[in-house]
C-alpha cells in the first residue's frame, strides 16, 4: 500500500536549484534509503516533504492526500515526523522535559502514557531522563531525538543520517529501534551515506546532482 508519493519534485536554496524532477514512493511498512554523495540533495528531499523548504515544482502526497504546503504541526497529526541530523532536541531541558515538550499537543494523561511507552521501548533513555543533552554522549542524544519522534506514534519517519558520529554500541541500539518500527509496519525514509541499513531496506534510491539515478 502506497503511503508517501513524491511527484516531479524540484527545489533548492535561494536561487540555487538542488533537486530536479524527483519522483518516488514509500509503501506502508517499508524502509527506503536515499543515498548519494554530499550535496546530492538527499536531506533537501526530507526538508521539502516536511514543509521546511518550499517546492519550486511538483507535489507530495501522504495516504493519497496532497500535503504540499501543509504546516509541520499538521503533518505530525497526520503521522509524519522528521528526525534531523542536528538541532533535534532542547539543550537546556532534561530528557524527560524534552519528551514533554515534543508531546505537548496531547492531554496530560495521554502524554504521561506516551512518555512511559517511550521509556518502556527504549530502556536506556529511561535511565537518562533527569539528565540534559549537554551531559549526554552523541549516541544518547540520538536516542533522545528518536524518542521525541516516536512519542507521536508515527506512520512515517523521515530520518536524516541516523548513525552519523555514533560508536558501535549506539549504532546497534539505533539500528535495533529502527528494525522494531519496521516490525510494527511503520515506514521509514532514511538518508544514509554509510549504507548500514542496506541489507534491511526494501528499496534504495541513489541521488546524483539532484536527480534519482535509476
Tab-separated table of C-alpha atoms in Angstrom, residues 46 50 52 76 81-95 97-103 125 132-134 136-152 157-166 174:
chain	number	residue	atom	x	y	z
A	46	UNK	CA	13.274	15.386	3.592
A	50	UNK	CA	8.283	18.225	5.932
A	52	UNK	CA	10.820	23.237	5.779
A	76	UNK	CA	2.685	15.446	12.749
A	81	UNK	CA	7.745	13.007	11.899
A	82	UNK	CA	11.220	14.205	10.965
A	83	UNK	CA	14.440	13.455	12.857
A	84	UNK	CA	17.011	15.985	11.726
A	85	UNK	CA	20.705	15.237	11.812
A	86	UNK	CA	21.358	18.227	14.117
A	87	UNK	CA	19.429	20.547	16.442
A	88	UNK	CA	16.808	17.881	17.185
A	89	UNK	CA	16.420	18.461	20.946
A	90	UNK	CA	16.489	21.275	23.550
A	91	UNK	CA	19.909	21.576	25.232
A	92	UNK	CA	18.683	23.246	28.442
A	93	UNK	CA	15.906	20.732	29.190
A	94	UNK	CA	16.168	17.261	30.690
A	95	UNK	CA	15.389	14.167	28.645
A	97	UNK	CA	11.281	17.635	29.678
A	98	UNK	CA	12.300	17.241	26.029
A	99	UNK	CA	9.761	14.459	25.661
A	100	UNK	CA	7.110	16.587	27.401
A	101	UNK	CA	7.725	19.493	25.016
A	102	UNK	CA	7.656	17.207	21.988
A	103	UNK	CA	4.334	15.753	23.146
A	125	UNK	CA	16.512	6.557	27.622
A	132	UNK	CA	20.206	17.289	29.937
A	133	UNK	CA	21.560	16.731	26.397
A	134	UNK	CA	24.622	18.798	27.357
A	136	UNK	CA	24.861	13.148	27.077
A	137	UNK	CA	27.041	11.399	24.511
A	138	UNK	CA	26.262	11.681	20.808
A	139	UNK	CA	24.583	8.288	20.855
A	140	UNK	CA	22.457	9.182	23.864
A	141	UNK	CA	21.366	12.393	22.161
A	142	UNK	CA	20.345	10.451	19.079
A	143	UNK	CA	18.276	8.126	21.274
A	144	UNK	CA	16.566	11.212	22.723
A	145	UNK	CA	15.784	12.560	19.247
A	146	UNK	CA	14.411	9.147	18.365
A	147	UNK	CA	12.225	9.129	21.487
A	148	UNK	CA	10.914	12.618	20.709
A	149	UNK	CA	9.799	11.306	17.316
A	150	UNK	CA	8.174	8.021	18.305
A	151	UNK	CA	6.190	9.675	21.109
A	152	UNK	CA	3.806	10.692	18.292
A	157	UNK	CA	9.582	8.693	9.969
A	158	UNK	CA	11.919	10.864	7.920
A	159	UNK	CA	15.369	10.114	9.378
A	160	UNK	CA	18.455	12.106	8.368
A	161	UNK	CA	21.756	10.236	8.921
A	162	UNK	CA	20.734	8.136	11.953
A	163	UNK	CA	24.235	6.724	12.507
A	164	UNK	CA	26.366	9.829	11.940
A	165	UNK	CA	29.078	10.103	14.596
A	166	UNK	CA	27.860	7.110	16.615
A	174	UNK	CA	19.516	2.819	16.871
